[in-house]
Amino acid sequence: MTETRHARRRSELLPALGAAPYFVFVGVFLLLPIAVNLLTSVRTPDGVFTLEPLLRLGEEQYRSAFWNSTQLSVVTTVIGGALGLLLAWALATTQRPAWLRDGVLSFTTVASQSGGIPLAFAFVALLGTQGLLTTAIAELTGWNLAETFRLSSFTGLTVVYLYFQIPLMAVLMLPALSGLRTEWQEAAASLGAGRARYLKDIALPILTPATAGALLLLFANAFSAYATAYALAGGGANLVPILVGFFVSGNVMMDYSFGAALSTGMIAVITVAMVLRWLLTRRTTRWMQ
Amino acid sequence: MNRTSTILRIAVLLGAVSFFALPFLASAYFGFTLPGRGFTFEPLMRLATGRSAFWDQLGRTLLLALCTAVVGSALLTSTLLWLHLRARKLLPIAEGLSVLPFVVPPVALVMGANLFFRSIYPGFLTHLLSLVPFYVIITMPLMYRALDSGMLALDLRTLVDAGKSLGARRLRILIQILLPNLAPAMIASSLICVAMVLGEFVMASLLLHNTFPVFLAQAGQDNPRAAAALAFLTMVGTWLLLAAVARTLHTPRRPQ
């Protein structure tokens, strides 16, 4: 009896052992740091449980940082989502000219992964005070763009974020749009449905979960972006990732608990978005076989 | 399809191309010209020569990219092979963990890592190579998927059984059958990883490691033209890497 039980236990233990390096690695370099972060945000330096750091997130400066980050994320998600959907539609339905479609597709894939410092400086070269477009407009019309438009402002960050949000939406929606079969439209037409009816009753319901899921990913993407905003606005932008960065780099590292609380708040926002996305895409995959 | 929708589609595609191309073109023009001088490498040369930290910091980033690709590939390939062949039950858990970095922004991971390692091993984060495990973590969601789909496409069990029936030992099956067949997926995932590490700024700058993106950010303060030139070269380099990924994955393979 015990022999077989031992044997069975060993046969269950061995598989887990082979995967142990992976689980240990993820544990040490991802799970434990997050756990320590969460714990630190609900403890005083002496180790007593407290909600005070998390409650301080409600203070004016930090509330406005969360508000700014949310606004920036929502605006770039809505505009980027709409334009990205349009682009995905154009990519999915265009057959010719093939060079144009393939060229745009390749550009789209690369742009969706862009961001960070290089993108910020490329936009400075385009729209900064001495930027190419700024000087071109000034020469042609005498109007100085730089007086009304700054890359470090909310509008400026929105334009730069759209550079990766639009193509990201297109890349995410392309499989779903290509999955719409032409037979469905023909079947609907043979039953007497017009184009509008087909869109409203068939295409939209099928695409809704995928679209919502993609929008949530865009939101999370914008909410956690750090490098682009940092390069364009330096410390000037009152955004959550920038504030967390201040606490890490030691400018204000006096208060570990509060820095951890900021970071906990940020993880919480993104977790909500990603859990919603997971729930929605579970439904889509059933349809998109 | 009627004409209006064709025109609209072409217009959308052309509009997208112009928007995507403008920052590229602007950074190339701004970075490689000087007022009244025309095309020149001068801003770039001034940045890369003399007592510049350019080569040092580029070298550090290349070292990090190499180490991350090697460590990430080794860890994920061996784990995934093991899970697919020996422990399929654990696959869902491993996959769930692999997408977790999507929920944790790099800036939050730095915060947690800083708090955690400061308390158990304060010197750890001051080593340049301490970035490698965290880079493996942030590149993991994409690497894991690339490798996993490569393995799903292969029917590993049949390959292993075929090898066994021909009398091959485990090591030989691994080296002569599995790894050659997995090579495209491994190369693609490593290239993705390199592309991400070349652009990673948040963790390096906050943990005070002078990598290439940190150099670029600094250059932007003092020398916008040279920074634009470097930004252009970086974006083109990333593009080439990702194009290579697409090629590796889509070239039809003959079974080996």
XYZ file of C-alpha atoms in Angstrom:
545
model
C 0.000 0.000 0.000
C 2.462 2.596 1.166
C 4.813 1.506 -1.605
C 2.270 2.297 -4.302
C 1.240 5.506 -2.616
C 4.859 6.560 -2.493
C 5.287 5.626 -6.116
C 2.222 7.570 -7.074
C 3.300 10.587 -5.095
C 6.707 10.424 -6.742
C 5.110 10.205 -10.176
C 3.192 13.381 -9.369
C 6.171 15.111 -7.828
C 8.588 14.542 -10.684
C 6.648 16.558 -13.294
C 6.413 19.484 -10.898
C 10.141 19.232 -10.206
C 11.035 19.708 -13.871
C 9.037 22.916 -13.985
C 10.397 24.122 -10.648
C 13.107 26.450 -12.046
C 10.441 28.392 -13.945
C 8.114 28.704 -10.967
C 10.962 29.681 -8.645
C 12.220 32.272 -11.159
C 8.785 33.857 -11.579
C 8.297 33.682 -7.825
C 11.515 35.494 -6.933
C 11.545 38.122 -9.661
C 7.844 38.822 -10.102
C 5.532 37.426 -7.412
C 7.595 38.261 -4.333
C 8.351 41.838 -5.448
C 4.625 42.415 -6.076
C 3.706 40.794 -2.758
C 6.249 42.921 -0.872
C 4.913 45.993 -2.662
C 1.318 45.199 -1.672
C 2.329 44.436 1.929
C 4.427 47.579 2.262
C 1.478 49.680 1.160
C -0.659 48.479 4.096
C 1.962 48.562 6.855
C 3.657 51.213 8.921
C 7.486 51.098 9.050
C 7.105 49.223 12.376
C 5.048 46.521 10.720
C 1.614 47.439 12.043
C -1.323 47.068 9.663
C -2.645 50.403 8.425
C -4.745 51.772 5.591
C -3.255 55.244 5.946
C -0.919 55.109 2.864
C -3.739 53.898 0.625
C -6.088 56.556 2.003
C -3.491 59.244 1.251
C -4.003 58.452 -2.434
C -7.142 60.583 -2.032
C -5.082 63.731 -1.366
C -5.403 66.470 -3.941
C -2.057 65.987 -5.759
C -2.325 62.225 -6.057
C -6.012 62.215 -6.895
C -5.276 64.595 -9.740
C -2.420 62.350 -10.930
C -4.828 59.407 -11.137
C -7.381 61.678 -12.810
C -4.821 62.933 -15.383
C -3.615 59.415 -16.150
C -7.178 58.169 -16.507
C -8.141 61.070 -18.769
C -5.083 60.619 -20.974
C -5.717 56.872 -21.188
C -9.433 57.239 -21.940
C -8.952 59.948 -24.578
C -6.174 58.055 -26.391
C -8.184 54.827 -26.095
C -11.354 56.312 -27.585
C -9.652 58.195 -30.439
C -7.055 55.473 -30.996
C -9.756 52.801 -30.849
C -11.998 54.496 -33.428
C -9.177 55.295 -35.861
C -7.558 51.897 -35.286
C -10.832 50.137 -36.069
C -11.100 52.142 -39.291
C -7.537 51.187 -40.204
C -8.174 47.512 -39.400
C -11.256 47.572 -41.611
C -9.272 49.107 -44.487
C -6.510 46.518 -44.023
C -8.905 43.574 -43.799
C -10.975 44.446 -46.858
C -8.384 45.840 -49.260
C -7.012 43.328 -51.759
C -5.379 45.729 -54.170
C -3.024 47.443 -54.429
C -1.308 44.696 -52.451
C 1.939 46.650 -52.003
C 0.022 49.433 -50.258
C -1.819 47.011 -47.968
C 1.320 45.020 -47.087
C 3.356 48.178 -46.592
C 0.772 49.686 -44.245
C 0.431 46.383 -42.381
C 4.169 46.218 -41.780
C 4.291 49.861 -40.659
C 1.288 49.222 -38.384
C 2.924 46.262 -36.653
C 6.114 48.208 -35.975
C 4.334 51.383 -34.839
C 2.151 49.388 -32.424
C 5.317 48.291 -30.608
C 6.955 51.725 -30.704
C 7.076 54.156 -27.863
C 9.609 55.208 -25.334
C 12.494 57.580 -25.807
C 13.067 57.236 -29.599
C 9.411 57.956 -30.386
C 9.421 61.000 -28.131
C 12.472 62.470 -29.902
C 11.054 61.671 -33.329
C 8.035 63.776 -32.390
C 10.278 66.541 -31.057
C 11.931 66.543 -34.497
C 8.501 66.792 -36.099
C 6.467 69.061 -33.817
C 8.937 70.558 -31.335
C 9.800 74.279 -31.338
C 12.383 73.740 -34.104
C 10.565 70.720 -35.528
C 10.202 70.070 -39.213
C 6.444 70.594 -39.393
C 6.522 73.555 -37.006
C 9.110 75.438 -39.110
C 7.406 74.435 -42.368
C 4.087 75.839 -41.159
C 5.767 78.980 -39.882
C 7.477 79.565 -43.251
C 4.339 78.956 -45.260
C 1.777 80.798 -43.169
C 3.758 82.778 -40.647
C 1.832 81.097 -37.828
C 3.963 79.690 -35.041
C 2.559 76.338 -33.982
C 4.841 76.199 -30.954
C 2.988 79.095 -29.319
C -0.252 77.182 -29.017
C 0.879 73.562 -29.076
C 3.394 71.931 -26.764
C 4.385 68.277 -26.881
C 4.589 68.260 -23.089
C 0.949 69.343 -22.748
C -2.043 67.030 -22.489
C -2.828 67.485 -26.205
C 0.811 66.888 -27.117
C 1.011 63.644 -25.129
C -2.293 62.563 -26.679
C -0.924 62.995 -30.219
C 2.245 61.033 -29.414
C 0.354 58.248 -27.589
C -1.960 57.915 -30.606
C 1.101 56.954 -32.626
C 1.154 53.594 -30.824
C -2.511 53.353 -29.771
C -4.008 53.509 -33.304
C -1.810 50.755 -34.764
C -2.158 48.636 -31.608
C -5.951 48.728 -31.996
C -5.605 47.823 -35.679
C -3.289 44.886 -34.930
C -5.632 43.603 -32.196
C -8.791 43.911 -34.311
C -7.423 42.533 -37.566
C -7.957 38.830 -36.707
C -11.546 39.455 -35.571
C -12.372 41.516 -38.674
C -10.797 38.947 -40.995
C -12.838 36.313 -39.139
C -16.105 37.828 -40.350
C -17.075 35.462 -43.137
C -18.494 36.815 -46.368
C -20.960 33.897 -46.231
C -22.607 35.499 -43.199
C -23.268 38.665 -45.145
C -24.574 36.649 -48.099
C -26.779 34.555 -45.845
C -28.181 37.706 -44.251
C -28.736 39.269 -47.681
C -30.571 36.176 -48.919
C -32.894 36.515 -45.925
C -33.614 40.080 -46.968
C -31.313 42.013 -44.628
C -29.685 45.150 -46.012
C -26.122 46.307 -45.253
C -27.189 48.318 -42.221
C -29.198 45.442 -40.769
C -26.259 43.074 -41.297
C -23.936 45.472 -39.480
C -26.349 46.044 -36.609
C -27.580 42.498 -36.022
C -24.621 40.323 -37.028
C -21.274 42.077 -37.404
C -21.555 44.347 -34.341
C -22.673 41.708 -31.814
C -19.872 39.406 -32.960
C -17.246 42.131 -32.864
C -18.337 43.790 -29.614
C -16.451 41.577 -27.121
C -13.250 41.681 -29.196
C -13.529 45.458 -29.558
C -14.158 46.013 -25.865
C -11.276 43.708 -24.986
C -8.933 45.575 -27.326
C -10.024 48.938 -25.890
C -9.261 47.732 -22.365
C -5.780 46.667 -23.470
C -5.244 50.115 -25.021
C -6.327 51.720 -21.760
C -3.878 49.630 -19.738
C -1.153 50.329 -22.278
C -1.575 54.104 -21.990
C -2.008 54.021 -18.228
C 1.320 52.271 -17.655
C 3.376 54.167 -20.263
C 6.296 55.909 -18.586
C 9.205 56.582 -20.944
C 7.310 58.573 -23.577
C 5.770 60.925 -21.037
C 9.056 61.240 -19.152
C 11.022 62.171 -22.270
C 8.456 64.748 -23.401
C 7.482 66.360 -20.131
C 10.267 65.379 -17.714
C 9.007 65.682 -14.176
C 6.397 68.173 -15.330
C 3.669 65.676 -16.064
C 1.524 64.838 -13.056
C 0.856 61.246 -14.133
C 0.800 58.151 -11.926
C 3.744 56.294 -13.566
C 5.915 59.433 -13.350
C 5.081 59.837 -9.645
C 5.903 56.186 -8.939
C 9.206 56.769 -10.759
C 9.977 59.727 -8.447
C 9.487 57.532 -5.416
C 11.705 54.749 -6.773
C 14.568 56.957 -7.924
C 14.870 58.362 -4.450
C 13.784 61.952 -4.951
C 11.077 61.313 -2.389
C 12.023 57.842 -1.178
C 11.575 58.898 2.439
C 8.174 57.285 2.551
C 8.354 53.670 1.383
C 4.770 52.891 2.312
C 3.298 55.700 0.314
C 5.392 54.966 -2.781
C 4.240 51.366 -2.539
C 0.631 52.527 -2.142
C 0.861 54.582 -5.359
C 2.209 51.569 -7.187
C -0.495 49.349 -5.656
C -3.152 51.765 -6.912
C -1.660 51.607 -10.378
C -1.544 47.799 -10.405
C -5.158 47.746 -9.176
C -6.407 49.938 -12.038
C -4.644 47.821 -14.650
C -5.718 44.548 -13.051
C -9.367 45.615 -13.243
C -8.969 46.450 -16.946
C -7.213 43.175 -17.716
C -9.632 40.986 -15.755
C -12.537 42.578 -17.629
C -10.691 41.937 -20.877
C -10.125 38.310 -19.956
C -13.831 37.820 -19.169
C -14.799 39.381 -22.497
C -12.291 37.586 -24.723
C -13.295 34.242 -23.229
C -16.646 34.846 -24.891
C -15.140 35.917 -28.215
C -12.934 32.898 -28.700
C -16.035 30.691 -28.638
C -17.322 32.562 -31.689
C -14.072 32.945 -33.547
C -13.148 29.388 -34.330
C -17.448 46.664 -53.756
C -18.534 50.089 -54.840
C -16.260 52.935 -55.746
C -16.807 55.198 -52.748
C -15.780 52.533 -50.272
C -12.707 51.685 -52.366
C -11.677 55.336 -52.398
C -12.332 55.602 -48.661
C -10.200 52.532 -47.943
C -7.286 53.795 -50.045
C -7.597 57.168 -48.311
C -7.469 55.505 -44.867
C -4.381 53.503 -45.830
C -2.598 56.535 -47.274
C -3.517 58.603 -44.230
C -2.131 55.903 -41.937
C 1.117 55.707 -43.894
C 1.619 59.459 -43.716
C 0.985 59.568 -39.966
C 3.315 56.632 -39.307
C 6.024 57.893 -41.658
C 6.111 61.567 -40.593
C 8.025 61.172 -37.292
C 10.481 58.810 -39.044
C 11.141 61.273 -41.842
C 11.289 64.233 -39.485
C 13.838 62.563 -37.194
C 15.979 61.549 -40.180
C 15.871 65.054 -41.647
C 16.370 66.843 -38.330
C 19.140 64.476 -37.260
C 21.157 64.316 -40.460
C 21.108 67.944 -41.605
C 22.382 71.223 -40.224
C 20.966 74.636 -41.212
C 22.814 75.818 -44.322
C 24.979 72.704 -44.517
C 22.706 70.070 -45.968
C 23.213 66.383 -45.283
C 25.807 65.702 -42.601
C 26.799 63.135 -39.993
C 28.294 65.844 -37.820
C 25.780 65.881 -34.921
C 25.958 62.114 -34.702
C 29.763 62.002 -34.928
C 30.131 64.592 -32.203
C 28.003 62.401 -29.949
C 29.751 59.117 -30.731
C 33.383 60.231 -30.664
C 35.706 61.839 -28.166
C 35.192 61.067 -24.500
C 31.663 59.987 -25.099
C 29.827 57.386 -23.075
C 28.045 56.306 -26.251
C 29.968 53.091 -26.938
C 30.023 52.068 -23.272
C 26.290 52.442 -22.901
C 25.524 50.818 -26.238
C 27.786 47.923 -25.221
C 25.928 47.537 -21.915
C 22.590 47.392 -23.674
C 23.847 44.823 -26.199
C 25.227 42.709 -23.349
C 21.872 42.914 -21.549
C 19.988 42.023 -24.731
C 22.219 38.998 -25.327
C 21.990 37.749 -21.734
C 18.216 38.263 -21.616
C 17.706 36.374 -24.872
C 19.933 33.499 -23.726
C 18.510 33.207 -20.201
C 14.917 33.691 -21.391
C 15.219 31.147 -24.216
C 16.925 28.570 -22.025
C 14.446 28.919 -19.176
C 11.295 29.030 -21.284
C 12.280 26.440 -23.894
C 13.289 23.847 -21.308
C 10.245 24.536 -19.139
C 7.797 24.433 -22.028
C 9.310 21.251 -23.481
C 9.056 19.633 -20.082
C 5.473 20.786 -19.571
C 4.318 19.690 -23.021
C 5.926 16.256 -22.733
C 5.732 15.413 -19.052
C 3.394 17.684 -17.150
C 0.543 18.943 -19.301
C -1.532 19.548 -16.162
C 0.757 22.393 -15.164
C 0.513 24.164 -18.543
C -2.472 26.384 -17.633
C -0.766 27.571 -14.431
C 2.484 28.302 -16.238
C 0.639 30.164 -18.958
C -1.364 32.188 -16.445
C 1.864 33.252 -14.741
C 3.476 34.125 -18.060
C 0.903 36.838 -18.839
C 1.041 38.327 -15.347
C 3.699 40.910 -16.353
C 0.992 42.505 -18.542
C -0.778 43.523 -15.339
C 2.338 44.842 -13.633
C 3.757 47.932 -15.360
C 7.586 47.993 -15.386
C 7.581 51.035 -13.125
C 5.558 49.106 -10.516
C 7.849 46.085 -10.879
C 10.856 48.323 -10.170
C 9.123 49.626 -7.079
C 8.450 46.106 -5.815
C 11.903 44.815 -6.746
C 13.523 47.763 -5.016
C 11.574 47.149 -1.799
C 12.117 43.376 -1.878
C 15.824 43.178 -2.736
C 16.725 46.143 -0.554
C 15.502 44.124 2.401
C 17.143 40.778 1.573
C 20.253 41.564 -0.504
C 20.871 45.317 -0.753
C 23.830 45.081 -3.173
C 22.021 43.006 -5.785
C 20.380 45.796 -7.768
C 23.615 47.731 -8.183
C 25.006 45.072 -10.556
C 24.260 45.789 -14.187
C 23.349 42.171 -14.831
C 20.735 42.239 -12.074
C 18.514 43.763 -14.781
C 18.595 40.494 -16.749
C 16.044 38.530 -14.666
C 13.635 41.478 -14.699
C 14.051 41.852 -18.457
C 13.288 38.142 -18.789
C 10.108 38.802 -16.782
C 8.922 41.769 -18.867
C 9.663 40.035 -22.183
C 8.129 36.763 -20.953
C 4.523 37.217 -22.168
C 5.661 37.571 -25.787
C 8.495 35.029 -25.635
C 6.293 32.449 -23.946
C 3.619 32.778 -26.615
C 6.067 32.582 -29.512
C 7.654 29.411 -28.102
C 4.375 27.838 -27.025
C 2.744 28.247 -30.440
C 5.934 26.895 -32.047
C 5.634 23.773 -29.907
C 1.899 23.354 -30.466
C 2.520 23.380 -34.220
C 5.028 20.535 -33.941
C 3.277 17.570 -32.343
C 6.149 16.968 -29.958
C 4.986 13.559 -28.716
C 5.007 12.041 -32.169
C 8.489 13.393 -32.763
C 9.740 11.937 -29.498
C 8.060 8.572 -30.100
C 9.440 8.422 -33.625
C 12.913 9.157 -32.306
C 12.578 6.508 -29.604
C 11.352 3.856 -32.030
C 14.467 4.482 -34.091
C 16.535 3.860 -30.996
C 17.593 7.412 -30.155
C 18.328 8.339 -26.560
C 16.748 11.312 -24.849
C 19.673 13.666 -25.278
C 19.960 12.786 -28.939
C 16.214 13.337 -29.447
C 16.563 16.734 -27.818
C 19.617 17.853 -29.780
C 18.933 16.280 -33.155
C 15.144 16.380 -33.377
C 13.461 18.818 -31.005
C 15.839 21.778 -30.966
C 16.348 21.982 -34.768
C 12.585 21.940 -35.247
C 12.107 24.578 -32.579
C 14.864 26.812 -33.945
C 12.564 29.229 -35.840
C 10.381 29.810 -32.781
C 13.466 30.241 -30.574
C 15.086 32.697 -32.982
C 11.861 34.671 -33.363
C 11.300 34.906 -29.621
C 14.927 35.941 -29.048
C 14.647 38.707 -31.645
C 11.465 40.019 -30.000
C 13.326 39.970 -26.717
C 16.324 41.864 -28.157
C 14.017 44.485 -29.694
C 12.353 45.062 -26.321
C 15.599 45.258 -24.345
C 17.103 47.749 -26.826
C 14.281 50.156 -25.997
C 13.845 49.493 -22.279
C 14.235 52.720 -20.346
C 12.151 52.603 -17.178
C 13.941 49.960 -15.132
C 17.449 50.889 -16.263
C 17.040 54.590 -15.533
C 15.297 54.130 -12.182
C 17.857 51.598 -10.990
C 20.630 53.966 -12.158
C 22.161 51.773 -14.847
C 23.576 53.695 -17.794
C 22.225 51.788 -20.776
C 21.703 52.978 -24.338
C 18.126 54.318 -23.883
C 19.368 56.256 -20.835
C 22.144 57.725 -22.995
C 19.583 58.653 -25.633
C 17.364 60.377 -23.065
C 20.367 62.364 -21.792
C 21.468 63.256 -25.322
C 18.024 64.695 -25.966
C 18.617 67.306 -23.243
C 21.934 68.574 -24.648
C 21.871 67.769 -28.334
C 18.445 67.369 -29.925
C 19.792 66.876 -33.461
C 22.057 63.987 -32.514
C 19.246 62.519 -30.392
C 16.920 62.655 -33.395
C 19.514 60.887 -35.538
C 19.955 58.178 -32.918
C 16.199 57.875 -32.460
C 15.869 57.352 -36.202
C 18.553 54.659 -36.254
C 16.997 52.933 -33.220
C 13.539 52.859 -34.788
C 14.904 51.520 -38.095
C 16.907 48.890 -36.183
C 13.816 47.793 -34.242
C 11.852 47.633 -37.480
C 14.472 45.371 -39.076
C 14.455 43.092 -36.015
C 10.670 42.753 -36.089
C 10.692 42.201 -39.851
C 13.197 39.405 -39.248
C 10.792 37.908 -36.690
C 7.956 37.906 -39.221
C 10.252 36.291 -41.816
C 11.462 33.587 -39.435
C 7.923 32.662 -38.471
C 6.386 32.723 -41.925
C 9.037 31.022 -44.037
C 7.702 27.558 -44.827
C 9.891 24.935 -43.187
C 10.840 21.560 -44.458
C 10.589 18.975 -41.680
C 14.052 18.110 -40.474
